[in-house]
Short mmCIF file of C-alpha atoms and ligand atoms in Angstrom, two decimals:
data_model
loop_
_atom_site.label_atom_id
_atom_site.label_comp_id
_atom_site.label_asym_id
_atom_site.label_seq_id
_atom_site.Cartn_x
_atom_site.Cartn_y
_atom_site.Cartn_z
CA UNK A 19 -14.28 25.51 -9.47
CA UNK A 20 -17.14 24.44 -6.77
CA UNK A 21 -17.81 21.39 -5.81
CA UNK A 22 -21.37 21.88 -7.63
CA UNK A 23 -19.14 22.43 -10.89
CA UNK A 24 -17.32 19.00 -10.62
CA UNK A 25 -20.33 17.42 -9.88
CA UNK A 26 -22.08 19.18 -13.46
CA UNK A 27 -18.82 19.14 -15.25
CA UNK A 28 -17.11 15.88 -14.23
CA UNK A 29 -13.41 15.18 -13.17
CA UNK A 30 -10.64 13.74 -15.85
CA UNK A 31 -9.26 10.37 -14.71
CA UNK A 32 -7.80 7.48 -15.56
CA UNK A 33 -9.19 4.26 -13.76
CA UNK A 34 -6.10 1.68 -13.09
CA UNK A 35 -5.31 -1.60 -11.69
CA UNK A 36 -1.95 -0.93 -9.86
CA UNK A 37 -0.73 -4.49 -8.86
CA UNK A 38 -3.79 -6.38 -7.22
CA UNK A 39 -5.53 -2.80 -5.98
CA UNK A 40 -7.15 -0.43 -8.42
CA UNK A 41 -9.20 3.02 -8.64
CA UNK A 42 -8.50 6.45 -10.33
CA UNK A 43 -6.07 8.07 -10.25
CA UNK A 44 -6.10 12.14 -11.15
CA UNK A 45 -3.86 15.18 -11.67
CA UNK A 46 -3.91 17.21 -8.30
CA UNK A 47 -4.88 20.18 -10.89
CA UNK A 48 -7.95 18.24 -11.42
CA UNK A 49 -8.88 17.91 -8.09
CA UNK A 50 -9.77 21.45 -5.14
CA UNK A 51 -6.97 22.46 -3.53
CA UNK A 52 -8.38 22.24 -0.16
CA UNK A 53 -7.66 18.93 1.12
CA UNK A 54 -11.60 19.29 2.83
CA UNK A 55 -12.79 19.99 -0.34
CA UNK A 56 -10.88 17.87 -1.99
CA UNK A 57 -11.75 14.54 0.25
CA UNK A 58 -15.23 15.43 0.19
CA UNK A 59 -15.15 15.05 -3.64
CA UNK A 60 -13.28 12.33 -3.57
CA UNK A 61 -15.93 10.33 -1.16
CA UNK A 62 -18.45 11.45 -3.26
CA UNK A 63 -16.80 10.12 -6.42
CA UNK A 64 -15.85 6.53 -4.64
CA UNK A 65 -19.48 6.35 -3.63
CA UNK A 66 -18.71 6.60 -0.11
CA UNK A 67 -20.08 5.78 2.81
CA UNK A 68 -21.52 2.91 1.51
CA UNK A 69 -20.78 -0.78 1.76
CA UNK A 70 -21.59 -1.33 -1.77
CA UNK A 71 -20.29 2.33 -2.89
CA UNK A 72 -22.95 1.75 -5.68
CA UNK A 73 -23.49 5.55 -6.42
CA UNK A 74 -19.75 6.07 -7.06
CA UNK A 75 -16.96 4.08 -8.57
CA UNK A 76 -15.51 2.59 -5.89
CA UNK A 77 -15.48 -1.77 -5.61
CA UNK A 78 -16.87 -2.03 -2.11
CA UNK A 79 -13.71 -3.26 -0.68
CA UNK A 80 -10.19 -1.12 1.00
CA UNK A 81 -8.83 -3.04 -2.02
CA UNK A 82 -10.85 -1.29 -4.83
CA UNK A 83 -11.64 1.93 -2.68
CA UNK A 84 -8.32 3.47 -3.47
CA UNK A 85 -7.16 6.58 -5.53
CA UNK A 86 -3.85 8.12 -6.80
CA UNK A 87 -3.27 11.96 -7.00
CA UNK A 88 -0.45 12.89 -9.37
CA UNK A 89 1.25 16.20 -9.85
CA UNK A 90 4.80 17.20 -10.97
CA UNK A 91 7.41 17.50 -8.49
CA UNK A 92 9.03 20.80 -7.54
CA UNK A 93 11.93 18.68 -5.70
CA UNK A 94 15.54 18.12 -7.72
CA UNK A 95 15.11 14.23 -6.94
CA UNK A 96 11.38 13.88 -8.17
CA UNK A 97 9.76 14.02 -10.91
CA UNK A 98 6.41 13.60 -10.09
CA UNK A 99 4.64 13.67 -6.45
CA UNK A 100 1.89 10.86 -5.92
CA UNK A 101 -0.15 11.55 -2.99
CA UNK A 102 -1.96 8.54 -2.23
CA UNK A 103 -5.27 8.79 -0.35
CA UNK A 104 -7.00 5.67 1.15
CA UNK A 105 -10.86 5.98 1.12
CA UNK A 106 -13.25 4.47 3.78
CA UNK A 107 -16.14 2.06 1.65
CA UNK A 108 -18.81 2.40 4.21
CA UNK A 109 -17.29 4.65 6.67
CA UNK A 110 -17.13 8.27 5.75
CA UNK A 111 -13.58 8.64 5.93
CA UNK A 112 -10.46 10.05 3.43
CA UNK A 113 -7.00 9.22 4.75
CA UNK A 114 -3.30 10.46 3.62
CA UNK A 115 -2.02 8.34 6.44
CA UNK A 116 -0.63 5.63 4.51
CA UNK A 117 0.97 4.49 0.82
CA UNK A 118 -0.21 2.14 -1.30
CA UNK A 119 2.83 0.32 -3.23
CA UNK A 120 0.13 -1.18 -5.37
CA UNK A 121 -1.31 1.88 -6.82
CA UNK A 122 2.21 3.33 -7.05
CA UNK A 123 2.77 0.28 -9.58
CA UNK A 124 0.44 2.95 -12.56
CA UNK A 125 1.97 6.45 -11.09
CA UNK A 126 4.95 5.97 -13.28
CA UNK A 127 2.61 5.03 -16.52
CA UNK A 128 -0.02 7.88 -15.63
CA UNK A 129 2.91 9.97 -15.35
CA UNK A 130 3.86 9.14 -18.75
CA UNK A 131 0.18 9.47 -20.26
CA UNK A 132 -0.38 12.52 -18.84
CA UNK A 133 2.97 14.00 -20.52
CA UNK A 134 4.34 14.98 -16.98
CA UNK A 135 7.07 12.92 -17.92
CA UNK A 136 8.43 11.94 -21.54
CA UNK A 137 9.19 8.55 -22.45
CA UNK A 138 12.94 8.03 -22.87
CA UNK A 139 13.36 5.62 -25.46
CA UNK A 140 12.64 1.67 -25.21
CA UNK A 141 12.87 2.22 -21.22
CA UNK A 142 11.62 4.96 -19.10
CA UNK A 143 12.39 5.61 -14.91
CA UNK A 144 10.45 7.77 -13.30
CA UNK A 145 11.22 9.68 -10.14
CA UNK A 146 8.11 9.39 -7.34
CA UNK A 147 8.24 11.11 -4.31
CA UNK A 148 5.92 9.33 -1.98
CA UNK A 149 3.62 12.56 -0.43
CA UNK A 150 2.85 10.69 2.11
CA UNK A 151 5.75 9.43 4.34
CA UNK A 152 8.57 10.86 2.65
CA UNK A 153 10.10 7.71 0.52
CA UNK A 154 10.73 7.93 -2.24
CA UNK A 155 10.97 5.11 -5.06
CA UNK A 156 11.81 4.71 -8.94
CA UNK A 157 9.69 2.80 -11.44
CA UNK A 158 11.01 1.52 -14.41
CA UNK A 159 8.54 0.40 -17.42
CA UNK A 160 8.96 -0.20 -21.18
CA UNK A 161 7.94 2.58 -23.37
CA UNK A 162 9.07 0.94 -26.65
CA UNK A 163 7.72 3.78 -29.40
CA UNK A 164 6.79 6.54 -27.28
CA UNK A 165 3.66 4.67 -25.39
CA UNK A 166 3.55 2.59 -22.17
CA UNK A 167 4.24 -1.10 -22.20
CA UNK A 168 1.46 -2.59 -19.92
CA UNK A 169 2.01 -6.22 -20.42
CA UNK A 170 5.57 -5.71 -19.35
CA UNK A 171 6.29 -5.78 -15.65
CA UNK A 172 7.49 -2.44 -13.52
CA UNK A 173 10.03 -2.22 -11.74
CA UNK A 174 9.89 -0.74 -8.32
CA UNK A 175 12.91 0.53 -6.26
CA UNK A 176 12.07 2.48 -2.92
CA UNK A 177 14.53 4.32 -0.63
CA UNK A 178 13.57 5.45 2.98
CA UNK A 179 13.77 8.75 4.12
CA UNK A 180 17.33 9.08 5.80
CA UNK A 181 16.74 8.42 9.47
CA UNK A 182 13.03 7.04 9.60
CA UNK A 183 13.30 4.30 12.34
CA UNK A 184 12.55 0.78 10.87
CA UNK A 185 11.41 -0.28 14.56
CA UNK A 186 9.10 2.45 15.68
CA UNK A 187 9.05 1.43 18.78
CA UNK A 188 12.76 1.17 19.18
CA UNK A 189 12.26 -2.95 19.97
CA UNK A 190 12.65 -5.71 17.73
CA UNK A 191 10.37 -7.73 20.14
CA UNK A 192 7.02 -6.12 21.55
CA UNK A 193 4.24 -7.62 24.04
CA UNK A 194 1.04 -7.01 22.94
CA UNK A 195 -2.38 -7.83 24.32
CA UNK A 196 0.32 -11.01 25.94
CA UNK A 197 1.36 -11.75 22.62
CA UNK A 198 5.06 -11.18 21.20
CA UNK A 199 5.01 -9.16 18.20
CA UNK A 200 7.68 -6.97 15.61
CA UNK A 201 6.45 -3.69 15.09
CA UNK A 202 8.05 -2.37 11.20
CA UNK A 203 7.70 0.27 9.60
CA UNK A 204 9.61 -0.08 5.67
CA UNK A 205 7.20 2.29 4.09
CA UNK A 206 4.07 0.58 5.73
CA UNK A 207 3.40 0.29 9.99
CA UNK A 208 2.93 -3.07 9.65
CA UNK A 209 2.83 -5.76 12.94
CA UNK A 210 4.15 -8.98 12.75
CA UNK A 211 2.76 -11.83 14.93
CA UNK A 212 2.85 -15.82 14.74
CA UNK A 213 -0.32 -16.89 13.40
CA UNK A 214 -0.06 -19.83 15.53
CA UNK A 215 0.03 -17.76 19.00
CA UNK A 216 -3.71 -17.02 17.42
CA UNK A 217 -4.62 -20.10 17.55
CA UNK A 218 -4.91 -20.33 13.82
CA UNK A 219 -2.72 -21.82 10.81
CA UNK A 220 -2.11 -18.64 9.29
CA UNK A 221 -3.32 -20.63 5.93
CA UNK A 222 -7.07 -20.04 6.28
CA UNK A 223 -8.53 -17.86 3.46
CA UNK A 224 -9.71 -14.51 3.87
CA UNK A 225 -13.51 -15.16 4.70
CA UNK A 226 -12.14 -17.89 7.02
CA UNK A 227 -10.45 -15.23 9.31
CA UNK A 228 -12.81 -12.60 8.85
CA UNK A 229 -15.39 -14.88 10.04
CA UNK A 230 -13.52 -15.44 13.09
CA UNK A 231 -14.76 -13.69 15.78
CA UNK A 232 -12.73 -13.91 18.94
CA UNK A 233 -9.87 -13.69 16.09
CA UNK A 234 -10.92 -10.43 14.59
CA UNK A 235 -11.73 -8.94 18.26
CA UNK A 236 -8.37 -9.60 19.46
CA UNK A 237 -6.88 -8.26 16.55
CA UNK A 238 -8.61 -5.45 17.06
CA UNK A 239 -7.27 -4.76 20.29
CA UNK A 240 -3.92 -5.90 19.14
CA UNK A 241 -4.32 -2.75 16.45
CA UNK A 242 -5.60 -0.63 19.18
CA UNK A 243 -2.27 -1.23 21.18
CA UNK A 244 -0.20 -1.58 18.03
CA UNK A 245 -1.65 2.21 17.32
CA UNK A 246 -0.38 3.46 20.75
CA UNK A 247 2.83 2.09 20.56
CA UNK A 248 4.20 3.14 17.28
CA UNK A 249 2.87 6.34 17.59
CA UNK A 250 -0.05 6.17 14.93
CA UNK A 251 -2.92 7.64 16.48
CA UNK A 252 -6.36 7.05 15.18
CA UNK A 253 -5.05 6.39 11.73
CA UNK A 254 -8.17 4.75 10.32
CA UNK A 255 -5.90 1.89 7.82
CA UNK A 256 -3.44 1.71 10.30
CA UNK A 257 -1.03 -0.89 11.05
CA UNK A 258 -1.24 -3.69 8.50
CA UNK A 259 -1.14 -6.79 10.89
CA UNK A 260 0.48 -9.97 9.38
CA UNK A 261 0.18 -13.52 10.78
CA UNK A 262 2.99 -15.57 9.47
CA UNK A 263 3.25 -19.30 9.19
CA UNK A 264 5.88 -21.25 7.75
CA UNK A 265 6.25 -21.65 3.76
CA UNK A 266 3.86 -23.81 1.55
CA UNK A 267 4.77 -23.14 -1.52
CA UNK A 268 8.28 -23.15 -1.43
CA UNK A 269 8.50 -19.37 -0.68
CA UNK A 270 9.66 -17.83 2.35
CA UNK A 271 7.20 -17.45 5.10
CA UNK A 272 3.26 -17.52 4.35
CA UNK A 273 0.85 -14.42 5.11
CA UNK A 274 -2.07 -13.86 6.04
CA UNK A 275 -2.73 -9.98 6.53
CA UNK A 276 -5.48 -8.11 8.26
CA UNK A 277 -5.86 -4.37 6.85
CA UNK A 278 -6.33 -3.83 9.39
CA UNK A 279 -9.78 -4.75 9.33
CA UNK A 280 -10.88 -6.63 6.24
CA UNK A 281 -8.18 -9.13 5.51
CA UNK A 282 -6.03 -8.63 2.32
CA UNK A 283 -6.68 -10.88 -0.57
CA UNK A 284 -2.72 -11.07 -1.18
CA UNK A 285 -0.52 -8.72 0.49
CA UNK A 286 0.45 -4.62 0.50
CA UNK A 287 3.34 -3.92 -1.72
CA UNK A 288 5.12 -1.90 1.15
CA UNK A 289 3.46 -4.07 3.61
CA UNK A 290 5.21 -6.81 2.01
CA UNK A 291 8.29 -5.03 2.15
CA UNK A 292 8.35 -4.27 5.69
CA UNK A 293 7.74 -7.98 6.64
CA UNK A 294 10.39 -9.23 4.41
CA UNK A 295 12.59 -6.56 6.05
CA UNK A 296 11.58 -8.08 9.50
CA UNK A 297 12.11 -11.33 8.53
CA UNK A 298 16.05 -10.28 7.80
CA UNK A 299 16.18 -9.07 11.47
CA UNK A 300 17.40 -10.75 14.08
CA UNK A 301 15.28 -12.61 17.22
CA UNK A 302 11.95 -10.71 15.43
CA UNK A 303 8.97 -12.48 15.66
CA UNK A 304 8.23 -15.16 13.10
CA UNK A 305 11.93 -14.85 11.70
CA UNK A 306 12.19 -18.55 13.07
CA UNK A 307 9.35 -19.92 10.82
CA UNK A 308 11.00 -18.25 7.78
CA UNK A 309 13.19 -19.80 5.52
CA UNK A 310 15.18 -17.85 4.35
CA UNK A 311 16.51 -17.98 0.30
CA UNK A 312 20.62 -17.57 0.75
CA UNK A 313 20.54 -14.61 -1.91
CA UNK A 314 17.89 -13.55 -4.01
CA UNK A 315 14.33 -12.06 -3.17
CA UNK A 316 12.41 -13.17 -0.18
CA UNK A 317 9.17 -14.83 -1.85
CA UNK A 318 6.10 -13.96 0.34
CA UNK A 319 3.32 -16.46 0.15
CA UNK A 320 -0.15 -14.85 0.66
CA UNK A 321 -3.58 -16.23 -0.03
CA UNK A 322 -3.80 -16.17 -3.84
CA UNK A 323 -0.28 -16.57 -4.64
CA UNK A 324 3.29 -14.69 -3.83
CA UNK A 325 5.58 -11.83 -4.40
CA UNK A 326 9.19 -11.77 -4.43
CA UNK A 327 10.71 -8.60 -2.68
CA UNK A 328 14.16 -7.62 -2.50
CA UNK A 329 15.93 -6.71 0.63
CA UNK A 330 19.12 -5.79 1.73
CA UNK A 331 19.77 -4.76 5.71
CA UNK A 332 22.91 -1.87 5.51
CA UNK A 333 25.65 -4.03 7.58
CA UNK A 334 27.14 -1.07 8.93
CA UNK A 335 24.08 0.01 10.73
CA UNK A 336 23.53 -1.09 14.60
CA UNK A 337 22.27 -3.83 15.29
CA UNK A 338 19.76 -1.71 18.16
CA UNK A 339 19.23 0.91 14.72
CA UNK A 340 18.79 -1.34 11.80
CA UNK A 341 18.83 0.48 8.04
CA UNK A 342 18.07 -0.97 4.66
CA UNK A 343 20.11 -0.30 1.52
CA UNK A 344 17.65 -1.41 -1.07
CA UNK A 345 14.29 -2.71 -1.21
CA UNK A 346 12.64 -3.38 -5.02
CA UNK A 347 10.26 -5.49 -6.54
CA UNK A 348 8.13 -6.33 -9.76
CA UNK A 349 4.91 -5.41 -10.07
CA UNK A 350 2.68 -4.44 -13.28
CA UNK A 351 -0.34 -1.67 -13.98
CA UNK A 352 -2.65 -1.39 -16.46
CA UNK A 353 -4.92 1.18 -18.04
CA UNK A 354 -8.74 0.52 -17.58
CA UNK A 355 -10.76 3.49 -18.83
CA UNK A 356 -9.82 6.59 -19.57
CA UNK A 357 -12.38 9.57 -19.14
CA UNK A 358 -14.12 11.57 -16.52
CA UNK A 359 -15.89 11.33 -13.72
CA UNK A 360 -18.75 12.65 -12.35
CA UNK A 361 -19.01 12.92 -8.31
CA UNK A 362 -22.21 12.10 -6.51
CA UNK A 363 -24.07 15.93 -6.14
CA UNK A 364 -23.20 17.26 -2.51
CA UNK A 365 -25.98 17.06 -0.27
O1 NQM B 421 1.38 -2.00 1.30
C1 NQM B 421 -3.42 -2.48 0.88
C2 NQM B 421 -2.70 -2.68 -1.37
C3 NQM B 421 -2.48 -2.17 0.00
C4 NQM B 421 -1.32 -1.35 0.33
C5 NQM B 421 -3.39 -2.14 2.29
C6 NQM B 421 -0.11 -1.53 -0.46
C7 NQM B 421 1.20 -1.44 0.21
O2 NQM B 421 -2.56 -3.86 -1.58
O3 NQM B 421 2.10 -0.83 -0.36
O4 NQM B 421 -0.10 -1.71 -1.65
O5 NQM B 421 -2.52 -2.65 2.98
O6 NQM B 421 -4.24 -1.37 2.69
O7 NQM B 421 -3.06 -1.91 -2.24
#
């Protein structure tokens, strides 16, 4: 197929809130081969570049400007593969650089309505191998009668790829632009600073910080170092930067978390993963404001509520080489609109 004939003949999709993110998600047979190709479609789809995407169905925000890409797995411990692919709202941009735990939240459901999987009965797990970074992580919905469950929550349980560092840059404690920071990587690059050493709260809404400019330029070049350091390149949603402050709400530390340019509305699924898994190691920045629950999840406060995410650091591990043994949490999905899709013409 051209790219004229998706265009003409439309893609199938299935359009999906995955925890607080949505956007479609497709079979990879649905989609070119080529990843060129491919992205190019996918832009033109999203409505992209645009910062109201209005000619495409993408919600003008890194939130909403998201898609899944689902195919069975040819690996014994997968079922399915879901290649996530993070698309730029008025930047021109497609990029496999990162995952989204949020959209992951419908892979296991899509999986399901798309027969790649079967239900099994009043429960079904599904298998996801995580295209791109190599985790891999096991969703567990109700299927009472054959169909998926979407009121009912999903469980997620993720596992690291054996030997990927959880401190990419081999430091619990970094300096950057002067300012101490915990550089994490469990399933998300994410940087972890004290919102106070920013001269802010770290409770000020979204618009609040985005309409701080000497805030926002520093955290630029914070990202611009952060990049560097762990080894990133020019990924274009890369790290996830998270301000902490102590608890509110009664959780365990409060959020606020730049993405790294608009500023999340809650928090990243995996982002929120790797902080939690920061906040377990010792003399990492921000650990101190934490308080910490003595078992249980870690409850992450972020600016339109929480999420509770399980932890557990492997005790045999170094101290200088820290591992986790299990990370989880809760999250649900929900089927929007089922259909197809009709990209923008290429120019
Ligand atoms: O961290 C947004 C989201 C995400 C990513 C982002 C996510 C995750 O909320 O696993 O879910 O950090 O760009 O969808």
């Amino acid at each position: 197929m051209n790219e004229d004939s998706h265009a003409d003949e439309g893609i199938p999709c299935i359009l999906m809130r995955g925890g607080t993110s949505k956007g479609p998600y497709f079979l990879a047979s649905d989609l070119p081969s080529d990843p060129g190709e491919r992205d190019d479609v996918i832009m033109r789809v999203m409505g992209t570049p645009d910062p109201r995407q209005i000619n495409g169905i993408g919600g003008a925000h890194p939130l909403t400007s998201k898609v899944a890409v689902v195919s069975p797995s040819a690996r014994a411990d997968a079922d399915v593969d879901y290649l996530f692919l993070q698309v730029g709202v008025a930047e021109a941009f497609v990029t496999d650089r990162q995952n989204c735990g949020n959209l992951l939240a419908g892979v296991g459901p899509f999986a399901v309505e798309r027969g790649l999987v079967r239900a099994a009965g009043e429960r079904t797990s599904v298998r996801i191998h995580l295209v791109n970074t190599g985790e891999s992580a096991t969703a567990t919905f109700t299927t009472a009668g054959g169909r998926v469950e979407y009121a009912d929550p999903i469980l997620l349980a993720f596992a690291s790829p054996e030997g990927k560092p959880l401190l990419p840059t081999g430091n619990v404690v970094d300096v950057l632009d002067g300012l101490e920071a915990t550089c994490v990587d469990n399933g998300m690059p994410s940087v972890v600073l004290r919102a106070s050493d920013l001269g802010v709260t770290g409770y000020e809404s979204p618009a609040e910080l985005e309409a701080d400019e000497a805030l926002t330029k520093r955290i630029a070049v914070i990202r611009e170092k952060a990049l560097a350091l762990m080894g990133l390149g020019d990924a274009p949603s890369l790290p996830k930067i998270s301000l902490l402050a102590p608890p509110r709400e009664g959780g365990t530390v409060s959020t606020r978390t730049f993405i790294p340019v608009r500023v999340h509305e809650a928090i990243g699924v995996l982002g929120a993963v790797s902080v939690a898994t920061a906040l377990l190691l010792p003399g990492a920045v921000g650990a101190e404001l934490a308080d910490l629950p003595q078992d249980g999840p870690l409850r992450i406060e972020h600016p339109t509520g929480s999420v509770d995410v399980s932890v557990e650091l492997d005790p045999d591990a170094p101290p200088e080489r820290p591992r986790t043994r299990n990370a989880g949490l809760v999250r649900t999905a929900r089927k929007l609109f089922e259909g197809t899709v009709f990209p923008r013409p290429a120019a």
